[in-house]
Amino acid sequence: MPGMAGDSEATDGEERVRSSFAKQGLMSTLGATLGSVAPGVVEIAIRPHAAISQQHGFVHAGAVTAIADSAAGYAALTLMPRGTGVLSTEFKINLLAPAIGDRIVARGKVVKAGRTLTVAQSEVFAESEGREKLVALLTATLMAVDAREDISD
Amino acid sequence: MPGMAGDSEATDGEERVRSSFAKQGLMSTLGATLGSVAPGVVEIAIRPHAAISQQHGFVHAGAVTAIADSAAGYAALTLMPRGTGVLSTEFKINLLAPAIGDRIVARGKVVKAGRTLTVAQSEVFAESEGREKLVALLTATLMAVDAREDISD
Amino acid sequence: MPGMAGDSEATDGEERVRSSFAKQGLMSTLGATLGSVAPGVVEIAIRPHAAISQQHGFVHAGAVTAIADSAAGYAALTLMPRGTGVLSTEFKINLLAPAIGDRIVARGKVVKAGRTLTVAQSEVFAESEGREKLVALLTATLMAVDAREDISD
Amino acid sequence: MPGMAGDSEATDGEERVRSSFAKQGLMSTLGATLGSVAPGVVEIAIRPHAAISQQHGFVHAGAVTAIADSAAGYAALTLMPRGTGVLSTEFKINLLAPAIGDRIVARGKVVKAGRTLTVAQSEVFAESEGREKLVALLTATLMAVDAREDISD
């Protein structure tokens, strides 16, 4: 898989992701935190609270999707060449169980990295009393776009 | 299509949706507002601002998805029998253009209402200087669940 | 929408689609026929028979998907520049009702034509005694690829 | 996961799948063969040939999807109670690389088994000179339906 070899690239990828994540206003609004970042793999978490709930008190599918999409997108970005930005072109999510618990964590992973399109998946787990339960599964197509004034990392 | 006939049902449906929307903490956090509600059709809007942005300043796909999913889910709820709640089981969204402009509006519409499963679509438009542009298209499967302590409208 | 203007282009598009359809071995194997072809819109039909059935005697989701995917892909191809071929990168289909009846027809339509990626939808109808019923809804992302030895229309 | 315990149940599940597969006219038409069947896991393969091709000579996405959908559906069926049939309600597939080679094999696996809905994935590999390449990834929602005259295994 391209870009998975060098340590320095890995470090670069991590810097790109952390810097970009810091610019995502929505992540801050949701209280999301960026966890581990490695080539092709990125983790983002949120803590359930009323401000991100749906009508039954579970975390809203929109919030679950937001961290799952960002985790998949950033996993893709770690493998994209410098000078490109990443955009989600489409994704699909299956919501398997209510998102409730102490912490909701999305783990994005690249399935296939391509020059133009990258496919990545995020598994979303609900952590409760030290146990994890799979609550959602997202598959996304990410596009590498040439960096320009309004699109970079 | 079930439930599309009577005015009183329509009114009931609207009350259910408005009451449920008010309980969605995420909608309030995103600054989303509920527009028109009619049998099988619901509209939800947000205004682009930094708190719901992604790294390039566009509205984050997660926020676009949140209003599109809620609009589709509530469109489904208007046609579901009293005493049931609605849950998204899965959805897919295609992001067609950057979500930028004065206002982003999601229009949910039921495609096929069933006893257990309902399929609905949301078209998401960006409004700018009085013109509308289609920026996203979501298709969702919603499930009617019997109301219980933790699941109702 | 690009390429929707000229009559000559429309005619070109139709020739490209008809010539390409004739090369799809699967369409012939399924007994599929190409109906109307216009810029951004293509129709493909099959007749239910045992050779394309699933275990309950309905038309197999794979056969429904095959004509829906081809209809969406060819709708996209009609709007792509000469010298490009079309590939499906992903699609999602909701199966709304059993595919049974006299004829199953997929109507593909371009939702958004882009330089690299085009999004198209196919509605699939079952015709029975002169009436139509929506049985499936497919959304696809199609990619324009530069014609080379192994990829053309 | 329900139904994964007993050997006899596993055997039952296998018999149900093999008997149902034999009734799928499309599988025979495509030349598909049923491989291993175990609780929650089913394998189906096809050999590329002109009769299942698209216009560039690759295996048609519709044929890839047909075996991927059937593999996912039968993986789900192995875990469903006796007296129910299985229907695909929706699926999404990402086509990652052209389906060419000696053999195309779809491996379906249950992600989450539920009373009404089961989510399953199929990975599709192209085998060539003894090596495997991932060419497609499908995620499906399957529904258990009570057996009746027209719907059983």
Coordinates of C-alpha atoms in Angstrom, one line a residue:
Chain A
M1 CA 0.0 0.0 0.0
P2 CA 1.5 3.4 -1.0
G3 CA 3.0 5.5 1.8
M4 CA 3.1 2.8 4.4
A5 CA 6.8 2.3 4.4
G6 CA 8.7 5.2 5.8
D7 CA 8.7 6.2 9.5
S8 CA 9.1 9.8 8.5
E9 CA 6.1 9.6 6.2
A10 CA 4.1 8.1 9.0
T11 CA 5.1 11.0 11.2
D12 CA 4.2 13.4 8.4
G13 CA 0.9 11.8 8.0
E14 CA 0.2 12.1 11.7
E15 CA 1.1 15.8 11.6
R16 CA -1.2 16.4 8.6
V17 CA -4.1 14.7 10.3
R18 CA -3.7 16.4 13.7
S19 CA -3.4 19.8 12.1
S20 CA -6.4 19.2 9.9
F21 CA -8.5 17.8 12.7
A22 CA -7.8 20.9 14.7
K23 CA -9.5 22.9 11.9
Q24 CA -12.7 20.9 12.0
G25 CA -15.1 23.1 13.9
L26 CA -17.6 20.3 14.1
M27 CA -15.2 17.9 15.9
S28 CA -14.7 20.5 18.6
T29 CA -18.4 21.2 18.8
L30 CA -19.2 17.5 19.3
G31 CA -16.4 17.2 21.9
A32 CA -14.6 14.7 19.7
T33 CA -11.0 13.8 20.4
L34 CA -8.4 12.4 18.0
G35 CA -6.8 9.2 19.3
S36 CA -4.0 7.2 17.6
V37 CA -2.9 8.1 14.1
A38 CA -0.9 5.6 12.1
P39 CA -0.5 5.0 8.3
G40 CA -3.9 3.9 7.1
V41 CA -5.5 3.9 10.6
V42 CA -7.1 6.7 12.6
E43 CA -9.1 6.7 15.8
I44 CA -11.7 9.4 16.9
A45 CA -13.8 9.3 20.1
I46 CA -16.7 11.1 21.7
R47 CA -18.4 10.9 25.1
P48 CA -22.2 10.6 25.1
H49 CA -23.9 13.6 26.4
A50 CA -27.2 15.4 25.9
A51 CA -25.8 17.9 23.4
I52 CA -25.2 15.1 20.8
S53 CA -28.2 13.0 21.5
Q54 CA -31.2 12.0 19.4
Q55 CA -34.8 11.8 20.8
H56 CA -34.3 8.6 22.8
G57 CA -31.1 9.8 24.5
F58 CA -28.7 7.7 22.4
V59 CA -25.9 9.4 20.6
H60 CA -27.5 10.8 17.3
A61 CA -26.6 8.8 14.2
G62 CA -25.4 12.1 12.8
A63 CA -22.7 12.4 15.5
V64 CA -21.7 8.8 15.2
T65 CA -21.5 9.3 11.4
A66 CA -19.4 12.5 11.8
I67 CA -16.6 10.7 13.8
A68 CA -16.8 7.6 11.6
D69 CA -16.5 9.7 8.4
S70 CA -13.7 11.8 9.8
A71 CA -11.8 8.7 11.0
A72 CA -12.2 7.0 7.6
G73 CA -11.2 10.2 5.8
Y74 CA -8.1 10.8 7.9
A75 CA -7.1 7.2 7.6
A76 CA -7.2 7.8 3.8
L77 CA -5.3 11.1 4.2
T78 CA -2.3 9.4 5.9
L79 CA -1.7 7.5 2.7
M80 CA -2.2 10.4 0.2
P81 CA 0.7 12.3 -1.3
R82 CA 1.6 15.6 0.2
G83 CA -0.1 18.5 -1.6
T84 CA -3.4 16.8 -1.7
G85 CA -6.5 17.3 0.4
V86 CA -9.1 14.7 1.1
L87 CA -12.9 14.9 0.5
S88 CA -15.6 12.3 1.2
T89 CA -17.5 11.6 -2.0
E90 CA -20.0 9.1 -0.4
F91 CA -20.4 6.8 2.5
K92 CA -22.8 4.2 3.9
I93 CA -23.3 3.4 7.5
N94 CA -25.1 0.5 9.2
L95 CA -26.3 1.3 12.7
L96 CA -26.1 -2.0 14.5
A97 CA -27.0 -1.0 18.1
P98 CA -27.9 2.1 20.1
A99 CA -24.8 4.3 20.7
I100 CA -24.8 4.5 24.4
G101 CA -22.1 3.9 27.0
D102 CA -19.0 5.7 28.5
R103 CA -17.3 6.4 25.2
I104 CA -18.0 6.0 21.5
V105 CA -14.9 5.3 19.4
A106 CA -14.6 5.2 15.6
R107 CA -11.6 3.3 14.2
G108 CA -11.0 4.2 10.5
K109 CA -8.9 1.9 8.3
V110 CA -8.0 2.0 4.6
V111 CA -9.3 -0.9 2.6
K112 CA -7.9 0.1 -0.7
A113 CA -5.7 3.1 -1.4
G114 CA -5.8 4.5 -5.0
R115 CA -4.4 7.4 -6.9
T116 CA -7.8 9.2 -7.1
L117 CA -10.1 7.2 -4.9
T118 CA -9.5 5.5 -1.6
V119 CA -12.0 3.2 0.1
A120 CA -11.9 3.1 3.9
Q121 CA -14.0 1.6 6.6
S122 CA -14.8 2.7 10.2
E123 CA -15.9 0.4 12.9
V124 CA -17.6 2.3 15.7
F125 CA -17.6 0.8 19.2
A126 CA -19.5 1.7 22.4
E127 CA -17.3 1.2 25.5
S128 CA -19.1 0.5 28.7
E129 CA -17.5 -0.7 31.9
G130 CA -14.4 -1.7 30.1
R131 CA -16.2 -3.7 27.4
E132 CA -16.6 -2.9 23.7
K133 CA -19.6 -3.4 21.5
L134 CA -19.7 -2.8 17.8
V135 CA -22.5 -0.2 17.2
A136 CA -21.9 0.9 13.6
L137 CA -20.0 0.1 10.5
L138 CA -19.2 2.8 7.8
T139 CA -17.7 2.3 4.3
A140 CA -16.6 5.5 2.6
T141 CA -15.1 6.6 -0.7
L142 CA -12.6 9.4 -0.3
M143 CA -11.1 11.5 -3.1
A144 CA -7.7 13.0 -3.3
V145 CA -8.0 16.6 -4.5
D146 CA -5.1 18.8 -5.5
A147 CA -4.4 21.3 -2.9
R148 CA -5.7 24.8 -3.8
E149 CA -6.6 27.8 -1.9
D150 CA -9.7 26.3 -0.4
I151 CA -8.8 22.6 -0.3
S152 CA -5.7 21.4 1.5
D153 CA -5.2 18.9 4.3
Chain B
M1 CA -49.4 5.3 1.1
P2 CA -50.7 4.7 4.7
G3 CA -51.6 7.7 6.8
M4 CA -51.5 10.2 4.0
A5 CA -55.2 10.9 3.9
G6 CA -56.6 12.6 6.9
D7 CA -55.9 16.1 8.0
S8 CA -56.1 15.2 11.6
E9 CA -53.5 12.4 11.1
A10 CA -51.3 14.9 9.4
T11 CA -51.6 17.2 12.3
D12 CA -50.9 14.4 14.7
G13 CA -47.8 13.5 12.7
E14 CA -46.6 17.0 12.8
E15 CA -47.0 17.2 16.5
R16 CA -45.1 14.0 17.0
V17 CA -42.2 15.2 14.8
R18 CA -42.0 18.7 16.4
S19 CA -42.1 17.2 19.9
S20 CA -39.4 14.6 19.0
F21 CA -37.2 17.1 17.2
A22 CA -37.2 19.3 20.3
K23 CA -35.6 16.3 22.2
Q24 CA -32.7 15.9 19.8
G25 CA -29.9 17.6 21.6
L26 CA -27.7 17.4 18.5
M27 CA -30.1 19.4 16.3
S28 CA -30.0 22.2 18.9
T29 CA -26.2 21.9 19.1
L30 CA -25.9 22.2 15.3
G31 CA -28.3 25.1 15.2
A32 CA -30.7 23.1 13.1
T33 CA -34.3 24.3 12.6
L34 CA -37.3 22.2 11.7
G35 CA -39.2 23.6 8.6
S36 CA -42.4 22.3 7.1
V37 CA -43.7 18.9 8.2
A38 CA -46.4 17.1 6.1
P39 CA -47.3 13.4 5.7
G40 CA -44.2 11.8 4.3
V41 CA -42.2 15.0 3.9
V42 CA -40.1 16.9 6.4
E43 CA -37.6 19.8 6.0
I44 CA -34.6 20.6 8.3
A45 CA -32.1 23.4 7.8
I46 CA -28.8 24.7 9.2
R47 CA -26.8 27.8 8.6
P48 CA -23.1 27.3 7.8
H49 CA -20.8 28.5 10.6
A50 CA -17.4 27.7 11.9
A51 CA -18.8 25.4 14.7
I52 CA -20.1 22.9 12.1
S53 CA -17.3 23.1 9.6
Q54 CA -14.7 20.6 8.3
Q55 CA -11.1 21.5 7.6
H56 CA -11.7 23.4 4.4
G57 CA -14.5 25.6 5.9
F58 CA -17.3 23.8 4.2
V59 CA -20.1 22.4 6.4
H60 CA -18.9 19.0 7.7
A61 CA -20.3 15.9 6.0
G62 CA -21.3 14.8 9.5
A63 CA -23.5 17.9 10.0
V64 CA -25.0 17.6 6.5
T65 CA -25.7 13.9 7.2
A66 CA -27.2 14.7 10.6
I67 CA -30.0 16.9 9.1
A68 CA -30.5 14.7 6.1
D69 CA -30.9 11.6 8.3
S70 CA -33.2 13.4 10.7
A71 CA -35.3 14.7 7.8
A72 CA -35.6 11.2 6.3
G73 CA -36.4 9.7 9.7
Y74 CA -39.1 12.2 10.6
A75 CA -40.6 11.9 7.1
A76 CA -40.9 8.2 7.9
L77 CA -42.3 8.9 11.4
T78 CA -45.2 10.9 10.0
L79 CA -46.5 7.8 8.3
M80 CA -45.9 5.3 11.2
P81 CA -48.7 4.3 13.5
R82 CA -49.1 5.9 16.9
G83 CA -47.2 4.1 19.6
T84 CA -44.1 3.4 17.5
G85 CA -40.8 5.2 17.5
V86 CA -38.4 5.4 14.6
L87 CA -34.8 4.3 14.3
S88 CA -32.3 4.6 11.4
T89 CA -30.9 1.2 10.6
E90 CA -28.7 2.3 7.7
F91 CA -28.2 5.1 5.3
K92 CA -26.0 6.1 2.4
I93 CA -25.1 9.6 1.3
N94 CA -23.5 10.9 -1.8
L95 CA -21.8 14.3 -1.4
L96 CA -22.2 16.0 -4.7
A97 CA -20.7 19.5 -4.0
P98 CA -19.3 21.4 -1.1
A99 CA -21.9 22.5 1.4
I100 CA -21.4 26.2 1.4
G101 CA -23.9 29.1 1.1
D102 CA -26.4 31.0 3.2
R103 CA -28.4 28.0 4.3
I104 CA -28.3 24.2 3.9
V105 CA -31.7 22.6 3.7
A106 CA -32.5 18.9 3.8
R107 CA -35.8 17.7 2.4
G108 CA -36.8 14.2 3.5
K109 CA -39.4 12.2 1.6
V110 CA -40.8 8.7 2.0
V111 CA -40.1 6.4 -1.0
K112 CA -41.8 3.3 0.4
A113 CA -43.6 3.0 3.7
G114 CA -43.8 -0.5 5.1
R115 CA -45.0 -2.1 8.4
T116 CA -41.5 -2.7 9.7
L117 CA -39.2 -0.9 7.3
T118 CA -39.6 2.4 5.5
V119 CA -37.3 3.7 2.9
A120 CA -36.9 7.5 2.6
Q121 CA -34.6 9.9 0.7
S122 CA -33.3 13.3 1.6
E123 CA -32.1 15.8 -1.0
V124 CA -29.8 18.4 0.5
F125 CA -29.6 21.9 -1.1
A126 CA -27.3 24.8 -0.5
E127 CA -29.0 28.1 -0.9
S128 CA -27.0 31.0 -2.0
E129 CA -28.3 34.4 -3.2
G130 CA -31.8 32.9 -3.6
R131 CA -30.6 30.0 -5.8
E132 CA -30.5 26.4 -4.8
K133 CA -27.9 23.8 -5.6
L134 CA -28.2 20.1 -4.9
V135 CA -25.2 19.2 -2.6
A136 CA -26.1 15.8 -1.2
L137 CA -28.5 12.8 -1.7
L138 CA -29.2 10.4 1.2
T139 CA -31.2 7.1 1.1
A140 CA -32.1 5.6 4.5
T141 CA -33.9 2.6 5.9
L142 CA -35.9 3.4 9.0
M143 CA -37.4 0.9 11.3
A144 CA -40.6 1.2 13.3
V145 CA -40.0 0.1 16.9
D146 CA -42.7 -0.5 19.5
A147 CA -42.7 2.3 22.0
R148 CA -41.1 1.3 25.2
E149 CA -39.6 3.2 28.1
D150 CA -36.5 4.2 26.1
I151 CA -37.9 4.3 22.6
S152 CA -40.9 6.5 21.6
D153 CA -41.4 9.3 19.1
Chain C
M1 CA -25.5 19.6 -17.3
P2 CA -22.6 19.0 -19.7
G3 CA -23.3 17.4 -23.0
M4 CA -27.1 17.7 -22.9
A5 CA -27.4 20.3 -25.6
G6 CA -26.7 19.0 -29.1
D7 CA -28.7 16.6 -31.0
S8 CA -25.7 15.2 -32.7
E9 CA -24.1 14.6 -29.3
A10 CA -27.3 12.8 -28.2
T11 CA -27.1 10.6 -31.2
D12 CA -23.4 9.9 -30.6
G13 CA -24.2 9.0 -27.0
E14 CA -26.9 6.6 -28.1
E15 CA -24.5 4.9 -30.5
R16 CA -21.9 4.6 -27.8
V17 CA -24.4 3.0 -25.4
R18 CA -25.9 0.6 -27.9
S19 CA -22.5 -0.5 -29.1
S20 CA -21.2 -1.0 -25.6
F21 CA -24.4 -2.8 -24.4
A22 CA -24.0 -5.3 -27.2
K23 CA -20.6 -6.2 -25.8
Q24 CA -21.9 -6.9 -22.3
G25 CA -22.2 -10.7 -22.3
L26 CA -24.1 -10.6 -19.0
M27 CA -26.9 -8.6 -20.5
S28 CA -27.4 -11.2 -23.2
T29 CA -27.2 -14.0 -20.7
L30 CA -29.9 -12.4 -18.6
G31 CA -32.1 -11.7 -21.6
A32 CA -31.9 -8.0 -21.0
T33 CA -32.9 -5.5 -23.7
L34 CA -31.9 -1.9 -24.1
G35 CA -34.8 0.5 -24.3
S36 CA -34.7 4.2 -24.8
V37 CA -31.4 6.1 -24.7
A38 CA -31.3 9.8 -24.3
P39 CA -28.7 12.3 -22.8
G40 CA -28.6 11.4 -19.1
V41 CA -31.3 8.8 -19.3
V42 CA -31.2 5.1 -20.2
E43 CA -33.7 2.2 -19.9
I44 CA -33.0 -1.5 -19.6
A45 CA -35.5 -4.3 -19.1
I46 CA -35.7 -8.0 -18.4
R47 CA -38.5 -10.6 -18.3
P48 CA -38.8 -12.7 -15.2
H49 CA -38.0 -16.4 -15.9
A50 CA -36.5 -19.3 -13.9
A51 CA -33.0 -18.7 -15.2
I52 CA -32.7 -15.4 -13.3
S53 CA -34.6 -16.3 -10.2
Q54 CA -33.7 -16.5 -6.5
Q55 CA -34.9 -19.3 -4.2
H56 CA -38.5 -17.9 -3.9
G57 CA -39.1 -17.6 -7.6
F58 CA -38.7 -13.8 -7.7
V59 CA -36.1 -12.2 -9.9
H60 CA -32.7 -12.4 -8.1
A61 CA -31.5 -9.2 -6.5
G62 CA -28.3 -9.8 -8.5
A63 CA -30.2 -9.6 -11.8
V64 CA -32.2 -6.6 -10.7
T65 CA -28.9 -4.9 -9.7
A66 CA -27.2 -5.8 -13.0
I67 CA -29.8 -4.0 -15.1
A68 CA -30.0 -1.1 -12.6
D69 CA -26.2 -0.7 -12.5
S70 CA -26.0 -0.9 -16.3
A71 CA -28.8 1.6 -16.8
A72 CA -27.1 4.1 -14.3
G73 CA -23.7 3.5 -15.9
Y74 CA -25.0 4.1 -19.5
A75 CA -26.9 7.1 -18.4
A76 CA -23.6 8.5 -17.1
L77 CA -21.8 7.5 -20.3
T78 CA -24.1 9.5 -22.5
L79 CA -22.8 12.7 -20.8
M80 CA -19.1 11.7 -20.8
P81 CA -16.6 13.0 -23.3
R82 CA -15.7 10.9 -26.3
G83 CA -12.6 8.9 -25.6
T84 CA -13.6 7.9 -22.1
G85 CA -15.0 4.7 -20.8
V86 CA -17.2 4.3 -17.7
L87 CA -16.7 2.2 -14.6
S88 CA -18.9 1.7 -11.6
T89 CA -17.0 2.5 -8.5
E90 CA -19.8 1.8 -6.0
F91 CA -23.5 1.5 -5.7
K92 CA -26.2 0.9 -3.2
I93 CA -29.6 -0.6 -3.8
N94 CA -32.7 -0.7 -1.7
L95 CA -35.0 -3.6 -2.6
L96 CA -38.5 -2.4 -1.9
A97 CA -40.7 -5.2 -3.1
P98 CA -40.3 -8.6 -4.7
A99 CA -39.4 -8.3 -8.4
I100 CA -42.2 -10.2 -10.0
G101 CA -44.5 -9.5 -13.0
D102 CA -44.5 -9.4 -16.7
R103 CA -41.4 -7.2 -17.1
I104 CA -38.8 -5.6 -14.9
V105 CA -37.5 -2.2 -16.2
A106 CA -34.7 -0.1 -14.8
R107 CA -34.6 3.6 -15.6
G108 CA -31.2 5.2 -15.1
K109 CA -30.9 9.0 -14.7
V110 CA -27.9 11.2 -14.0
V111 CA -28.2 13.1 -10.8
K112 CA -24.9 15.0 -11.0
A113 CA -22.4 14.8 -13.9
G114 CA -18.8 15.6 -13.0
R115 CA -15.4 15.6 -14.8
T116 CA -14.2 12.5 -12.9
L117 CA -17.2 11.2 -11.0
T118 CA -20.8 11.1 -12.0
V119 CA -23.7 10.2 -9.6
A120 CA -26.7 8.4 -11.2
Q121 CA -29.8 6.7 -9.9
S122 CA -31.9 3.9 -11.3
E123 CA -35.5 3.3 -10.4
V124 CA -36.6 -0.3 -11.1
F125 CA -40.3 -1.0 -11.8
A126 CA -42.2 -4.2 -12.0
E127 CA -44.8 -4.1 -14.7
S128 CA -47.9 -6.3 -14.3
E129 CA -51.1 -6.1 -16.2
G130 CA -50.2 -2.6 -17.5
R131 CA -49.4 -1.2 -14.0
E132 CA -46.0 -0.3 -12.6
K133 CA -44.7 -0.7 -9.1
L134 CA -41.4 0.6 -7.8
V135 CA -39.4 -2.4 -6.6
A136 CA -35.9 -1.1 -6.3
L137 CA -33.9 2.1 -6.1
L138 CA -30.1 2.2 -6.9
T139 CA -27.6 5.1 -6.4
A140 CA -24.3 4.7 -8.1
T141 CA -21.0 6.5 -8.5
L142 CA -19.5 6.2 -12.0
M143 CA -16.0 7.1 -13.0
A144 CA -14.8 8.3 -16.3
V145 CA -11.6 6.6 -17.3
D146 CA -9.4 7.5 -20.2
A147 CA -9.9 5.0 -23.0
R148 CA -7.0 2.6 -23.3
E149 CA -6.6 -0.8 -24.8
D150 CA -8.8 -2.6 -22.2
I151 CA -11.2 0.3 -21.3
S152 CA -13.3 2.1 -23.8
D153 CA -17.1 2.6 -24.1
Chain D
M1 CA -24.5 -15.0 18.3
P2 CA -27.6 -17.0 18.0
G3 CA -27.3 -20.4 16.4
M4 CA -23.6 -20.7 16.5
A5 CA -23.4 -23.3 19.3
G6 CA -24.6 -26.7 18.2
D7 CA -23.0 -28.9 15.6
S8 CA -26.4 -30.2 14.6
E9 CA -27.6 -26.6 14.1
A10 CA -24.6 -26.0 11.9
T11 CA -25.4 -29.0 9.8
D12 CA -29.0 -27.9 9.6
G13 CA -27.9 -24.5 8.4
E14 CA -25.7 -26.0 5.8
E15 CA -28.5 -28.2 4.4
R16 CA -30.8 -25.2 4.3
V17 CA -28.3 -23.2 2.4
R18 CA -27.4 -25.9 -0.1
S19 CA -31.1 -26.7 -0.8
S20 CA -31.9 -23.0 -1.2
F21 CA -28.9 -22.4 -3.4
A22 CA -30.0 -25.2 -5.7
K23 CA -33.3 -23.3 -6.3
Q24 CA -31.6 -20.0 -7.4
G25 CA -31.9 -20.2 -11.1
L26 CA -29.5 -17.2 -11.5
M27 CA -26.7 -19.0 -9.7
S28 CA -26.9 -21.8 -12.2
T29 CA -27.1 -19.4 -15.1
L30 CA -24.0 -17.6 -13.9
G31 CA -22.2 -20.9 -13.4
A32 CA -21.8 -20.1 -9.7
T33 CA -20.8 -22.8 -7.3
L34 CA -21.4 -23.0 -3.5
G35 CA -18.2 -23.5 -1.5
S36 CA -17.9 -23.9 2.2
V37 CA -20.9 -23.3 4.5
A38 CA -20.4 -22.8 8.2
P39 CA -22.4 -20.9 10.8
G40 CA -22.3 -17.2 9.8
V41 CA -19.9 -17.8 6.9
V42 CA -20.6 -18.8 3.3
E43 CA -18.5 -18.9 0.1
I44 CA -19.7 -18.7 -3.5
A45 CA -17.5 -18.6 -6.6
I46 CA -17.7 -18.0 -10.4
R47 CA -15.3 -18.4 -13.2
P48 CA -14.9 -15.4 -15.5
H49 CA -16.2 -16.1 -19.0
A50 CA -17.8 -14.1 -21.8
A51 CA -21.3 -14.9 -20.7
I52 CA -21.0 -12.9 -17.5
S53 CA -18.8 -10.0 -18.8
Q54 CA -19.3 -6.3 -19.1
Q55 CA -18.2 -4.3 -22.1
H56 CA -14.4 -4.3 -21.2
G57 CA -14.3 -8.1 -20.7
F58 CA -14.2 -7.9 -16.9
V59 CA -16.8 -9.8 -14.9
H60 CA -19.9 -7.6 -14.8
A61 CA -20.5 -5.8 -11.6
G62 CA -24.0 -7.4 -11.6
A63 CA -22.5 -10.9 -11.5
V64 CA -20.0 -9.9 -8.8
T65 CA -22.8 -8.4 -6.9
A66 CA -25.1 -11.5 -7.4
I67 CA -22.6 -13.9 -5.8
A68 CA -21.6 -11.4 -3.1
D69 CA -25.3 -10.8 -2.2
S70 CA -26.1 -14.5 -2.1
A71 CA -23.0 -15.2 0.0
A72 CA -24.0 -12.5 2.5
G73 CA -27.7 -13.7 2.5
Y74 CA -26.8 -17.3 3.0
A75 CA -24.3 -16.4 5.8
A76 CA -27.3 -14.7 7.5
L77 CA -29.6 -17.6 6.8
T78 CA -27.3 -20.1 8.7
L79 CA -28.0 -18.1 11.9
M80 CA -31.7 -17.6 11.4
P81 CA -34.3 -19.8 13.2
R82 CA -35.9 -22.7 11.3
G83 CA -39.1 -21.6 9.6
T84 CA -37.8 -18.3 8.4
G85 CA -36.7 -17.3 4.9
V86 CA -34.1 -14.6 4.2
L87 CA -34.6 -11.5 1.9
S88 CA -32.1 -8.8 1.1
T89 CA -33.5 -5.4 1.9
E90 CA -30.5 -3.4 0.8
F91 CA -26.8 -3.6 0.0
K92 CA -23.9 -1.5 -1.0
I93 CA -20.9 -2.6 -2.9
N94 CA -17.6 -0.9 -3.5
L95 CA -15.8 -2.2 -6.7
L96 CA -12.1 -1.9 -5.9
A97 CA -10.5 -3.4 -8.9
P98 CA -11.5 -5.1 -12.2
A99 CA -12.9 -8.6 -11.6
I100 CA -10.5 -10.7 -13.8
G101 CA -8.6 -13.8 -13.2
D102 CA -9.0 -17.6 -12.9
R103 CA -11.8 -17.5 -10.3
I104 CA -13.9 -14.9 -8.5
V105 CA -14.8 -15.9 -4.9
A106 CA -17.2 -14.1 -2.6
R107 CA -16.9 -14.8 1.2
G108 CA -20.0 -13.7 3.1
K109 CA -19.8 -13.2 6.9
V110 CA -22.3 -12.1 9.5
V111 CA -21.4 -8.9 11.2
K112 CA -24.4 -8.7 13.5
A113 CA -27.3 -11.2 13.7
G114 CA -30.6 -9.8 15.0
R115 CA -34.1 -11.1 15.4
T116 CA -35.5 -9.2 12.4
L117 CA -32.5 -7.7 10.7
T118 CA -29.0 -9.2 10.1
V119 CA -26.0 -7.2 8.7
A120 CA -23.5 -9.2 6.7
Q121 CA -20.5 -8.4 4.6
S122 CA -19.0 -10.1 1.6
E123 CA -15.4 -9.7 0.5
V124 CA -14.9 -10.6 -3.1
F125 CA -11.5 -11.8 -4.2
A126 CA -10.0 -12.5 -7.7
E127 CA -7.7 -15.5 -7.8
S128 CA -5.0 -15.5 -10.3
E129 CA -2.0 -17.8 -10.4
G130 CA -2.7 -18.8 -6.9
R131 CA -2.8 -15.3 -5.6
E132 CA -5.8 -13.4 -4.2
K133 CA -6.7 -9.8 -4.7
L134 CA -9.6 -8.0 -3.0
V135 CA -11.8 -6.7 -5.8
A136 CA -15.1 -5.8 -4.1
L137 CA -16.6 -5.2 -0.7
L138 CA -20.4 -5.6 -0.1
T139 CA -22.4 -4.7 3.1
A140 CA -26.0 -6.0 3.2
T141 CA -29.0 -5.9 5.4
L142 CA -31.0 -9.1 5.4
M143 CA -34.4 -9.6 6.8
A144 CA -35.8 -12.8 8.4
V145 CA -39.3 -13.4 7.1
D146 CA -41.8 -15.9 8.4
A147 CA -42.0 -18.9 6.0
R148 CA -45.1 -18.8 4.0
E149 CA -46.2 -20.4 0.7
D150 CA -43.9 -18.2 -1.4
I151 CA -41.1 -17.4 1.1
S152 CA -39.1 -20.1 2.7
D153 CA -35.4 -21.0 2.8

